[in-house]
XYZ file of C-alpha atoms in Angstrom:
686
model
C 106.466 196.694 97.664
C 106.486 195.270 94.684
C 108.075 191.214 94.391
C 108.004 190.920 98.175
C 105.951 188.183 100.055
C 101.777 188.677 100.569
C 102.499 189.355 104.457
C 99.043 186.562 104.055
C 100.930 184.142 102.985
C 103.997 184.659 105.153
C 101.647 184.775 108.267
C 100.581 181.456 106.766
C 104.106 180.054 106.684
C 104.376 180.922 110.327
C 101.194 179.612 111.673
C 102.149 176.080 110.128
C 105.376 176.296 111.677
C 104.130 176.652 115.484
C 101.739 174.721 114.813
C 103.354 171.558 112.992
C 106.804 172.726 116.038
C 105.132 173.421 118.822
C 101.546 171.765 118.467
C 99.489 175.124 119.368
C 95.729 174.646 119.046
C 94.396 177.506 117.390
C 93.180 179.529 120.026
C 96.858 179.682 121.275
C 97.629 180.969 117.799
C 95.314 183.507 117.987
C 96.162 184.944 120.882
C 99.681 184.984 120.420
C 98.355 187.037 117.411
C 96.234 188.826 119.264
C 98.679 190.160 121.905
C 101.571 190.839 118.796
C 98.654 193.074 117.493
C 98.392 195.032 120.335
C 101.932 195.779 120.869
C 102.925 196.484 117.118
C 99.889 198.894 117.474
C 101.617 200.724 120.617
C 104.974 200.845 119.321
C 103.477 202.886 116.078
C 104.299 207.001 116.202
C 100.863 208.822 116.871
C 100.977 209.814 113.135
C 100.780 206.984 111.189
C 97.720 205.934 109.941
C 95.803 203.577 112.255
C 93.869 201.915 108.962
C 96.717 200.290 107.972
C 97.602 198.810 110.806
C 94.339 197.690 111.475
C 94.710 196.327 107.250
C 97.368 193.933 107.941
C 95.805 193.380 111.427
C 92.435 192.125 109.383
C 95.265 189.934 106.634
C 96.396 188.730 109.233
C 93.819 187.065 110.502
C 92.429 185.889 107.677
C 95.196 184.152 106.628
C 95.147 182.087 110.183
C 91.489 181.646 109.641
C 92.468 180.390 106.030
C 94.337 178.149 107.473
C 92.952 176.326 110.625
C 89.851 175.710 108.292
C 91.903 174.118 105.199
C 93.405 172.330 108.383
C 89.311 171.568 109.432
C 89.437 169.737 106.236
C 92.807 167.768 106.127
C 91.864 166.318 109.440
C 88.100 165.284 108.660
C 89.517 163.744 105.134
C 92.262 162.353 107.273
C 89.605 160.781 109.569
C 86.852 159.431 106.595
C 90.144 158.000 105.369
C 90.480 155.993 109.549
C 87.348 155.021 109.381
C 87.833 153.857 106.430
C 90.950 151.502 107.764
C 88.760 150.282 109.924
C 85.987 149.471 108.685
C 88.189 147.588 105.658
C 90.214 146.257 108.412
C 87.187 144.786 110.289
C 85.636 143.875 106.801
C 89.082 141.725 106.623
C 89.035 139.846 109.958
C 85.372 139.932 110.670
C 85.662 135.921 108.364
C 87.570 134.013 106.569
C 84.620 133.455 103.877
C 87.180 134.998 101.009
C 83.961 135.434 98.813
C 82.006 137.359 101.300
C 85.312 139.310 102.458
C 86.508 140.355 99.422
C 83.274 142.005 98.826
C 82.277 143.718 101.360
C 86.277 145.361 100.917
C 85.979 145.561 97.568
C 82.839 148.230 98.696
C 84.259 149.651 101.609
C 87.150 150.896 98.468
C 85.509 152.332 95.934
C 82.962 153.884 98.594
C 86.381 155.874 100.010
C 87.645 156.396 97.051
C 84.795 157.295 94.590
C 85.216 155.163 92.444
C 82.165 153.702 90.139
C 84.008 150.483 89.404
C 86.418 148.117 90.741
C 87.200 143.931 91.173
C 89.777 141.660 93.494
C 91.631 139.574 90.827
C 93.374 136.249 92.097
C 96.036 134.073 90.872
C 94.992 130.688 89.331
C 98.763 128.824 88.813
C 96.399 126.082 87.202
C 95.437 127.725 84.436
C 97.862 130.433 83.765
C 95.798 133.894 84.715
C 94.940 136.312 87.202
C 91.143 135.658 87.267
C 87.814 137.471 88.578
C 86.798 136.735 92.301
C 85.067 140.024 93.394
C 83.673 142.652 91.116
C 81.497 146.248 91.286
C 80.636 147.413 87.883
C 83.376 145.569 86.303
C 82.519 144.263 82.598
C 86.522 143.294 81.997
C 87.376 139.670 82.336
C 90.595 137.138 83.011
C 94.828 138.591 82.554
C 96.878 135.579 81.757
C 99.798 135.533 84.136
C 102.769 136.088 81.188
C 100.839 140.005 80.437
C 101.524 140.671 84.415
C 104.448 142.974 85.097
C 106.925 140.475 86.274
C 107.796 142.447 89.288
C 104.842 141.921 90.833
C 104.765 138.495 89.968
C 108.186 138.523 91.855
C 106.909 139.770 94.593
C 107.173 143.185 94.639
C 104.360 145.224 96.178
C 105.521 148.590 93.862
C 104.514 150.229 91.152
C 101.034 150.940 90.912
C 99.362 151.301 87.898
C 97.989 154.774 87.697
C 96.737 155.967 84.147
C 94.495 159.059 84.086
C 92.908 158.680 80.377
C 92.809 155.336 79.948
C 91.646 156.040 75.808
C 93.913 159.039 75.619
C 97.219 157.252 76.797
C 99.220 154.310 75.559
C 98.442 152.142 77.751
C 98.906 148.353 77.427
C 96.570 145.575 75.913
C 96.027 143.860 79.210
C 95.087 146.823 81.012
C 91.664 147.901 78.268
C 91.385 143.623 78.462
C 91.133 143.728 82.536
C 89.575 147.305 82.614
C 86.828 146.317 79.535
C 84.867 149.049 78.269
C 84.201 152.673 79.819
C 86.450 153.441 81.665
C 88.906 156.559 81.422
C 90.579 156.528 84.798
C 91.996 153.880 86.191
C 94.131 152.275 89.407
C 95.710 148.952 88.720
C 98.120 147.284 92.330
C 99.551 143.935 92.946
C 98.481 141.983 95.703
C 101.776 140.993 97.520
C 101.310 139.298 101.165
C 104.827 137.605 102.890
C 105.978 138.039 99.665
C 103.792 135.919 97.132
C 102.030 137.466 94.632
C 98.091 136.598 95.427
C 96.172 138.698 92.789
C 94.889 142.587 91.410
C 93.502 145.228 93.225
C 91.471 147.334 90.436
C 89.083 150.273 90.188
C 88.382 152.518 87.543
C 85.216 155.339 86.859
C 84.117 156.584 83.498
C 85.639 160.061 84.721
C 88.941 161.400 83.430
C 92.229 161.975 86.684
C 89.065 160.980 88.573
C 91.517 159.769 91.514
C 94.113 162.039 93.394
C 97.316 161.286 95.444
C 94.758 160.412 98.808
C 92.772 158.021 96.933
C 96.475 156.745 96.260
C 97.115 156.562 99.694
C 94.541 155.016 100.498
C 94.887 152.073 98.705
C 98.081 151.657 99.578
C 97.276 151.160 102.996
C 94.906 148.938 102.222
C 96.625 146.637 99.718
C 99.268 145.110 102.304
C 96.028 143.889 104.417
C 93.973 142.631 102.018
C 96.392 140.173 100.301
C 97.181 139.149 103.985
C 93.442 138.629 104.390
C 93.167 136.015 101.206
C 96.448 134.601 102.144
C 94.382 134.293 105.676
C 91.784 133.059 103.720
C 93.920 130.481 101.930
C 95.413 129.080 104.693
C 91.925 129.193 106.578
C 90.836 127.031 103.136
C 93.205 124.289 103.207
C 93.179 123.568 106.629
C 89.049 123.170 106.450
C 90.007 120.923 103.303
C 92.575 118.473 105.666
C 90.278 118.101 108.328
C 87.286 117.482 105.879
C 89.178 114.557 103.632
C 90.270 113.603 107.167
C 87.391 113.903 108.933
C 86.099 111.335 105.500
C 89.704 109.325 105.678
C 88.554 108.788 109.552
C 84.897 108.383 108.556
C 86.235 105.596 106.194
C 88.150 103.839 108.281
C 85.845 103.575 111.006
C 83.378 101.733 108.379
C 86.600 99.802 107.042
C 87.058 98.933 110.471
C 83.801 97.631 111.422
C 83.404 95.553 107.821
C 87.082 93.963 108.883
C 85.500 93.543 112.051
C 81.946 91.823 110.538
C 84.301 90.223 108.195
C 86.887 88.522 110.532
C 83.628 87.263 113.124
C 81.233 86.225 109.819
C 84.430 84.202 108.419
C 84.563 80.624 108.660
C 88.750 80.602 109.490
C 90.010 81.095 112.249
C 91.829 84.157 112.781
C 94.529 85.115 115.437
C 96.769 88.066 115.444
C 99.968 88.894 117.369
C 102.010 92.069 118.155
C 105.810 92.212 117.980
C 106.786 91.019 120.829
C 104.603 87.527 119.831
C 101.230 88.193 122.357
C 98.075 87.575 121.264
C 95.734 90.707 120.154
C 93.385 89.330 118.386
C 91.182 85.718 118.101
C 87.722 86.231 115.477
C 84.940 83.558 116.714
C 85.948 80.993 114.308
C 89.139 80.230 115.804
C 87.439 80.351 119.155
C 85.483 77.146 118.098
C 88.377 75.355 116.157
C 90.886 75.958 118.934
C 87.736 75.112 121.706
C 88.969 78.545 124.167
C 87.351 81.582 124.442
C 89.344 84.604 123.385
C 89.240 86.394 126.635
C 91.844 82.861 127.788
C 94.297 83.963 124.527
C 94.361 87.687 124.666
C 97.571 88.810 126.502
C 99.508 85.688 126.212
C 102.151 84.414 125.170
C 101.526 82.566 121.311
C 102.900 79.403 123.603
C 99.758 79.474 125.260
C 97.502 78.732 121.552
C 99.930 76.513 120.685
C 99.772 74.350 123.480
C 96.449 72.562 122.530
C 97.604 70.834 119.720
C 99.964 67.614 118.871
C 103.300 67.353 119.705
C 104.260 67.704 116.132
C 102.356 70.127 114.882
C 103.244 72.602 118.048
C 106.771 72.518 117.079
C 106.437 73.292 113.317
C 104.539 75.836 114.488
C 106.132 77.693 117.066
C 109.620 77.759 115.122
C 107.749 79.404 112.468
C 106.293 81.961 115.261
C 109.873 82.598 116.346
C 111.216 82.798 112.643
C 108.373 85.314 112.068
C 109.407 87.073 115.957
C 113.157 87.346 115.089
C 113.502 88.533 110.830
C 111.057 91.006 111.790
C 113.309 93.805 111.383
C 114.617 92.576 108.279
C 112.257 93.215 105.553
C 111.637 90.450 104.369
C 108.122 88.473 104.164
C 108.079 85.169 104.998
C 104.482 82.395 105.122
C 104.716 79.376 106.902
C 102.452 76.402 106.351
C 101.778 73.924 108.393
C 99.502 70.900 109.677
C 98.082 70.796 113.023
C 96.001 67.873 114.840
C 94.000 68.507 117.689
C 90.644 66.764 119.328
C 91.012 64.119 116.185
C 90.844 67.425 114.229
C 93.041 68.532 111.617
C 94.179 71.751 111.085
C 95.811 73.908 108.442
C 97.517 76.668 109.924
C 98.962 79.991 107.598
C 101.448 82.082 109.552
C 102.885 84.566 107.430
C 104.066 88.968 109.091
C 101.588 91.561 109.364
C 103.290 94.263 107.779
C 102.679 98.289 106.397
C 103.462 99.673 103.225
C 106.607 100.945 104.630
C 107.468 97.461 105.196
C 107.054 98.376 108.466
C 106.311 94.570 110.834
C 103.570 94.897 113.688
C 102.644 91.215 114.376
C 101.888 88.056 112.629
C 98.479 86.854 111.810
C 97.442 83.059 112.511
C 94.916 81.188 110.017
C 93.623 78.396 110.815
C 91.060 76.016 109.205
C 89.445 73.364 110.000
C 90.302 70.776 107.263
C 89.383 67.627 108.861
C 86.270 66.491 106.902
C 89.267 67.212 103.421
C 91.761 64.678 105.249
C 88.813 62.645 105.269
C 87.864 63.122 102.393
C 90.995 62.278 100.668
C 91.332 59.299 102.539
C 88.376 57.882 101.254
C 89.447 58.880 97.538
C 92.886 57.248 97.842
C 91.469 53.868 99.573
C 88.770 54.126 96.917
C 90.937 54.515 94.323
C 93.443 51.338 95.225
C 90.513 49.541 95.825
C 89.484 49.870 92.257
C 93.189 50.339 91.009
C 93.548 46.664 92.794
C 90.263 45.246 91.530
C 91.460 46.960 87.984
C 95.252 45.137 88.185
C 93.631 41.729 88.790
C 91.674 41.063 85.291
C 94.052 42.710 83.346
C 96.859 40.645 84.723
C 94.222 37.604 83.728
C 94.105 39.681 80.121
C 97.661 40.138 79.510
C 98.565 37.045 80.652
C 96.918 35.757 78.816
C 97.222 37.210 75.375
C 100.814 36.948 75.733
C 100.556 32.927 75.791
C 98.251 33.580 72.745
C 100.849 35.776 71.029
C 103.628 33.009 71.962
C 101.535 30.361 70.376
C 101.512 28.770 73.654
C 97.881 27.187 72.594
C 99.260 26.566 68.976
C 99.571 28.398 65.629
C 98.326 31.668 64.878
C 98.087 33.497 61.435
C 99.502 37.049 60.299
C 96.022 39.169 61.161
C 95.584 37.408 64.342
C 99.183 37.949 65.442
C 98.589 41.755 64.514
C 95.052 41.784 66.777
C 96.706 40.128 69.309
C 99.374 43.075 69.359
C 97.177 45.369 69.181
C 95.259 44.038 72.608
C 99.294 43.773 74.443
C 99.331 46.882 73.472
C 96.804 48.437 75.299
C 97.272 46.314 78.135
C 100.223 47.684 78.601
C 98.493 51.114 78.985
C 96.086 50.637 80.732
C 98.507 48.178 83.057
C 101.382 51.054 83.834
C 97.904 53.442 84.706
C 96.794 51.180 87.045
C 100.015 50.864 88.597
C 101.209 54.480 89.007
C 97.338 55.371 90.693
C 98.676 51.984 93.009
C 101.502 54.002 93.859
C 99.922 57.371 94.529
C 97.185 55.645 96.478
C 99.970 54.020 98.490
C 101.471 57.189 98.930
C 98.899 58.807 99.974
C 97.429 56.586 102.640
C 101.310 55.852 104.232
C 101.192 52.245 102.065
C 104.518 52.380 100.553
C 107.019 50.253 100.862
C 109.931 52.113 101.328
C 113.280 50.339 102.373
C 116.145 52.640 101.815
C 119.643 51.370 102.446
C 122.745 52.503 100.750
C 122.557 53.413 97.690
C 125.123 54.336 94.710
C 123.245 56.447 92.474
C 125.347 56.017 89.241
C 124.588 51.953 89.173
C 120.668 52.789 89.417
C 121.457 55.283 86.439
C 123.135 52.696 84.630
C 120.594 49.756 84.722
C 117.974 52.048 83.824
C 119.778 53.645 80.753
C 121.016 50.365 79.735
C 116.688 49.449 80.057
C 115.751 52.105 77.699
C 118.052 52.387 74.934
C 116.437 50.322 73.076
C 113.361 52.708 72.930
C 115.932 55.783 72.209
C 117.957 53.454 69.526
C 115.046 53.247 67.230
C 113.869 57.434 66.665
C 117.545 57.340 66.573
C 118.507 58.990 69.499
C 121.641 59.357 71.466
C 121.422 58.671 74.889
C 124.208 58.797 77.378
C 125.266 59.049 81.011
C 127.784 60.718 83.373
C 128.513 59.986 87.122
C 131.575 61.798 88.737
C 134.026 59.408 89.953
C 133.852 59.125 94.005
C 129.925 59.528 94.585
C 128.771 59.034 97.771
C 126.190 56.413 98.248
C 122.658 57.918 99.639
C 120.388 56.025 101.309
C 117.024 55.382 99.431
C 115.030 52.864 98.136
C 116.666 51.544 94.828
C 113.775 50.160 93.324
C 111.604 53.537 93.833
C 114.850 55.867 92.667
C 114.795 52.590 89.633
C 110.889 54.301 89.050
C 111.514 57.915 89.102
C 114.581 58.209 86.881
C 113.290 55.203 84.730
C 110.020 57.645 84.601
C 112.273 60.831 83.756
C 114.689 59.236 81.093
C 111.827 58.129 79.104
C 109.657 61.229 79.222
C 112.829 62.718 77.834
C 113.254 60.003 75.182
C 109.059 60.076 74.401
C 108.983 64.070 74.032
C 112.354 64.580 71.991
C 112.173 64.701 68.522
C 114.011 61.650 66.432
C 117.875 61.995 66.161
C 117.554 64.123 69.535
C 120.132 64.336 72.187
C 119.453 62.763 76.482
C 122.257 63.400 78.753
C 122.140 61.934 82.119
C 124.680 63.460 84.738
C 124.953 62.582 88.162
C 127.637 64.309 90.532
C 127.772 65.967 94.195
C 127.386 69.534 95.557
C 126.600 70.847 98.941
C 126.239 67.553 100.662
C 124.171 66.017 97.705
C 123.777 63.603 95.131
C 122.115 66.209 92.365
C 120.966 64.318 88.557
C 120.210 66.301 85.713
C 118.009 64.815 82.662
C 118.407 67.259 80.207
C 116.828 66.695 76.299
C 116.906 68.648 72.719
C 113.066 67.879 73.072
C 109.799 70.299 72.305
C 110.951 71.913 75.698
C 107.700 73.519 78.049
C 105.862 76.656 77.766
C 106.583 78.940 80.387
C 102.864 78.273 81.612
C 102.950 74.611 81.871
C 106.026 75.177 84.097
C 103.931 76.266 87.574
C 101.409 72.322 86.902
C 103.798 69.616 85.197
C 104.006 67.699 88.640
C 100.121 67.982 89.598
C 97.872 64.896 88.508
C 96.803 64.360 85.006
C 98.497 67.339 83.592
C 99.755 66.981 80.561
C 100.712 70.299 78.145
C 98.660 71.334 75.432
C 101.452 70.503 72.526
C 101.044 68.644 69.234
C 103.124 66.275 70.252
C 101.924 65.667 73.907
C 98.394 65.125 72.556
C 99.691 62.286 70.245
C 101.674 60.398 72.980
C 100.432 58.085 75.405
C 100.895 58.866 78.748
C 98.621 59.122 81.975
C 100.114 62.106 82.786
C 100.958 60.699 86.426
C 104.266 59.735 85.971
C 106.112 63.298 87.121
C 104.052 63.441 90.115
C 104.628 60.033 91.286
C 108.681 61.413 90.862
C 107.990 64.335 92.553
C 106.672 62.213 95.967
C 109.233 59.686 95.636
C 112.119 62.178 95.865
C 110.428 64.477 98.153
C 110.313 60.555 100.420
C 114.080 60.594 99.862
C 114.380 64.044 101.382
C 115.113 65.594 98.006
C 113.653 67.589 95.802
C 112.651 67.833 92.346
C 112.296 71.127 89.699
C 112.759 71.419 85.731
C 114.043 74.137 83.609
C 113.309 74.345 79.976
C 112.502 76.375 76.324
C 110.387 75.851 74.577
C 111.470 74.485 71.153
C 115.306 73.813 72.470
C 114.997 71.073 75.299
C 114.474 70.831 79.373
C 116.215 70.090 81.959
C 114.817 67.663 84.870
C 116.361 67.288 88.233
C 116.992 66.156 91.540
C 119.007 66.281 94.645
C 118.919 63.738 97.056
C 120.840 64.503 100.611
C 124.144 62.142 101.521
C 123.849 61.121 105.077
C 126.409 61.657 107.391
C 128.732 59.129 108.344
C 130.560 58.704 111.836
C 133.529 56.297 111.713
C 132.226 53.621 112.936
C 130.104 53.393 110.253
C 133.014 54.106 107.968
C 134.095 50.669 106.025
C 130.563 48.994 107.104
C 129.147 47.034 104.165
C 125.484 45.210 104.396
C 127.458 41.334 103.216
C 125.136 40.155 100.270
C 122.532 37.433 100.648
C 123.360 35.192 98.320
C 119.940 32.636 97.607
C 120.050 29.569 96.263
C 117.330 28.954 92.722
C 113.969 28.566 94.419
C 112.329 25.197 93.599
C 108.538 25.048 95.024
C 106.267 27.739 94.728
C 102.876 28.789 96.945
C 100.429 30.961 95.458
C 97.799 32.495 97.150
C 94.672 34.039 94.956
C 91.512 34.192 95.353
C 90.959 34.620 91.449
C 91.410 31.060 89.553
C 92.443 33.049 86.427
C 95.095 34.942 87.510
C 96.863 32.110 89.796
C 96.225 29.393 86.527
C 98.498 32.085 85.133
C 100.623 32.582 87.772
C 100.865 28.746 87.579
C 101.564 27.358 84.271
C 103.670 30.280 83.591
C 106.171 29.103 86.646
C 105.652 25.700 85.145
C 107.171 26.251 82.303
C 110.095 27.704 83.951
C 110.738 24.445 85.935
C 109.271 25.388 89.010
C 107.077 23.095 91.353
C 104.075 25.683 91.959
C 101.141 25.294 94.638
C 98.120 27.297 94.941
C 95.980 28.316 97.841
C 92.657 30.118 97.104
C 91.659 31.597 100.803
C 94.637 33.353 103.420
C 93.710 31.442 106.785
C 95.499 28.650 106.004
C 98.692 30.224 104.699
C 99.929 29.615 107.694
C 99.661 26.702 108.602
C 100.001 24.888 105.044
C 103.313 26.848 104.473
C 104.751 25.484 107.874
C 103.907 21.895 106.552
C 105.147 22.177 103.464
C 108.024 25.092 103.714
C 107.859 26.066 100.116
C 110.706 28.305 98.736
C 108.336 31.716 97.455
C 104.972 32.132 98.769
C 103.421 35.221 95.921
C 100.739 36.330 97.979
C 97.158 38.520 96.665
C 97.434 41.722 99.072
C 93.481 42.425 99.311
C 91.801 37.748 99.974
C 88.850 38.082 100.418
C 89.118 36.812 104.493
C 92.211 37.981 105.737
C 93.887 40.877 104.093
C 97.306 39.746 102.817
C 99.913 41.925 105.130
C 98.405 40.391 107.618
């Protein structure tokens, strides 16, 4: 029958249908076919040619055999593919060493699809390329990410690029760069895992059309597994790197901890650390020596135990500082406290500060103890030495100055102009030396606690007026304008008038000295928040920013031509600072170079009770003194004083030692006694 479907093809479709739908085995299919042949043969008429039936039977049997042969071949291919997938999966899961996994996986893939070449490319974000990670006979190179299809980079695993004949087809340029030479057939597939583009898998052959649909299907099957393995290896590599970094950090912390412990053990300063509750958690050996207490007796105890051995005043100050630090722990404010403590005739400097992390988290308080007993003793000895030397210097200087004044005044006869000029030079330099000696004596007296400080109610405005009037002549010589302004109703302060006079004299004389001719100096006093504030403003040379922090240091003078040309000791401002602080006040300066300076100090106003209101001390009026007793072991000084007093109409008596003063004074009852404080037989204060 022309045009009719051949019997063999019908048989092929039939067996495929029954096997697919019913899952029959080859034996069952052949048994059905044999039964069908027998039934058909029994139904054929006797006159029919039996060879024709036999021909049909052979044709159907051949079709069945051909089908099952193809089926067996297909199953063998699927088996081989499954075995390849198994090997690939085993390799991918057997190790997290990415280079090794990729190389073995690539070998399995190229072997399974009979590819002569293969390569795995991974994304290098920093370089902006896909770079070769594993290869087999590969000649190609890296490719820029911008050349890769955008859908792949967006995480889409399709479509695969399949090129049957690279030289003949119009392929994109990046494929030729990727594949290299001697490549005709090429498959390039994206490696995508969890929607992230990780790289490329490429297989190639020098044979055109080397790859079929089975090969493509196998590649599609392994792509996601390879990409997942790459992701797992990357995670493993990241975790490994972090673990290594963590290990290095822990080792570094251990090393730093060991170093810190060694430092704490070896330093001479005592270190004590408390937690946020004020309990001691660390005491180094130096602190044990300074405190005279074992660390085991302090650790775990409250900070009050730590300060209990110190003197009362120091203990109260240190306790208040600790309470402040612990109470302000949440504010993020970094406060530092310094105090002086005494224990067993030793002087200890304590430095208290919070322990804060980089995030300003409060961890506790660290206390640094330093034994400064030797420094204090040395400083006291230095002050005593300066005081003694200054006093001894002042005695001959007083004689030189006094007799020079007498010569200059013509007390022993007339002098000519040249002699008068020489005496003026001597007088000027002795005044400078006397001022220096007096400043040194003032500082040493304050440091040794021997300064006489007699606080009484004082009107600051009166002191300002006295100082301005006294120095007006100096300002007039330089054609300067010197003014003062005192707020009305300014309250009295408790202070030593002489010391305040010295403070204002130093500030105003400095302003005159360092203000050019024609400048202005202004002194103002007014009330601010329970204190009297005094400003001394000038239009002088000003102070450089780098000098502002040091001008209250002893002997410090700014490096300015006008300062260097002007005589001075560098002690005026330190004395100002000491005397202001003795009054419970503070002093500071604001200045701009070339525009002038403003020195400011404030003095507290005492609070008055109702009983105190209206009280004023009654002035003590003294009659004119006639008899003066001068007690000095230096006869030159005694005679000089005697000469000046006698010229003023006083009766003067002189003693050279101190032990007979009391008896002599009780007998003679002088109106005034001028007494040297450092006598050879007895201290003048005694």
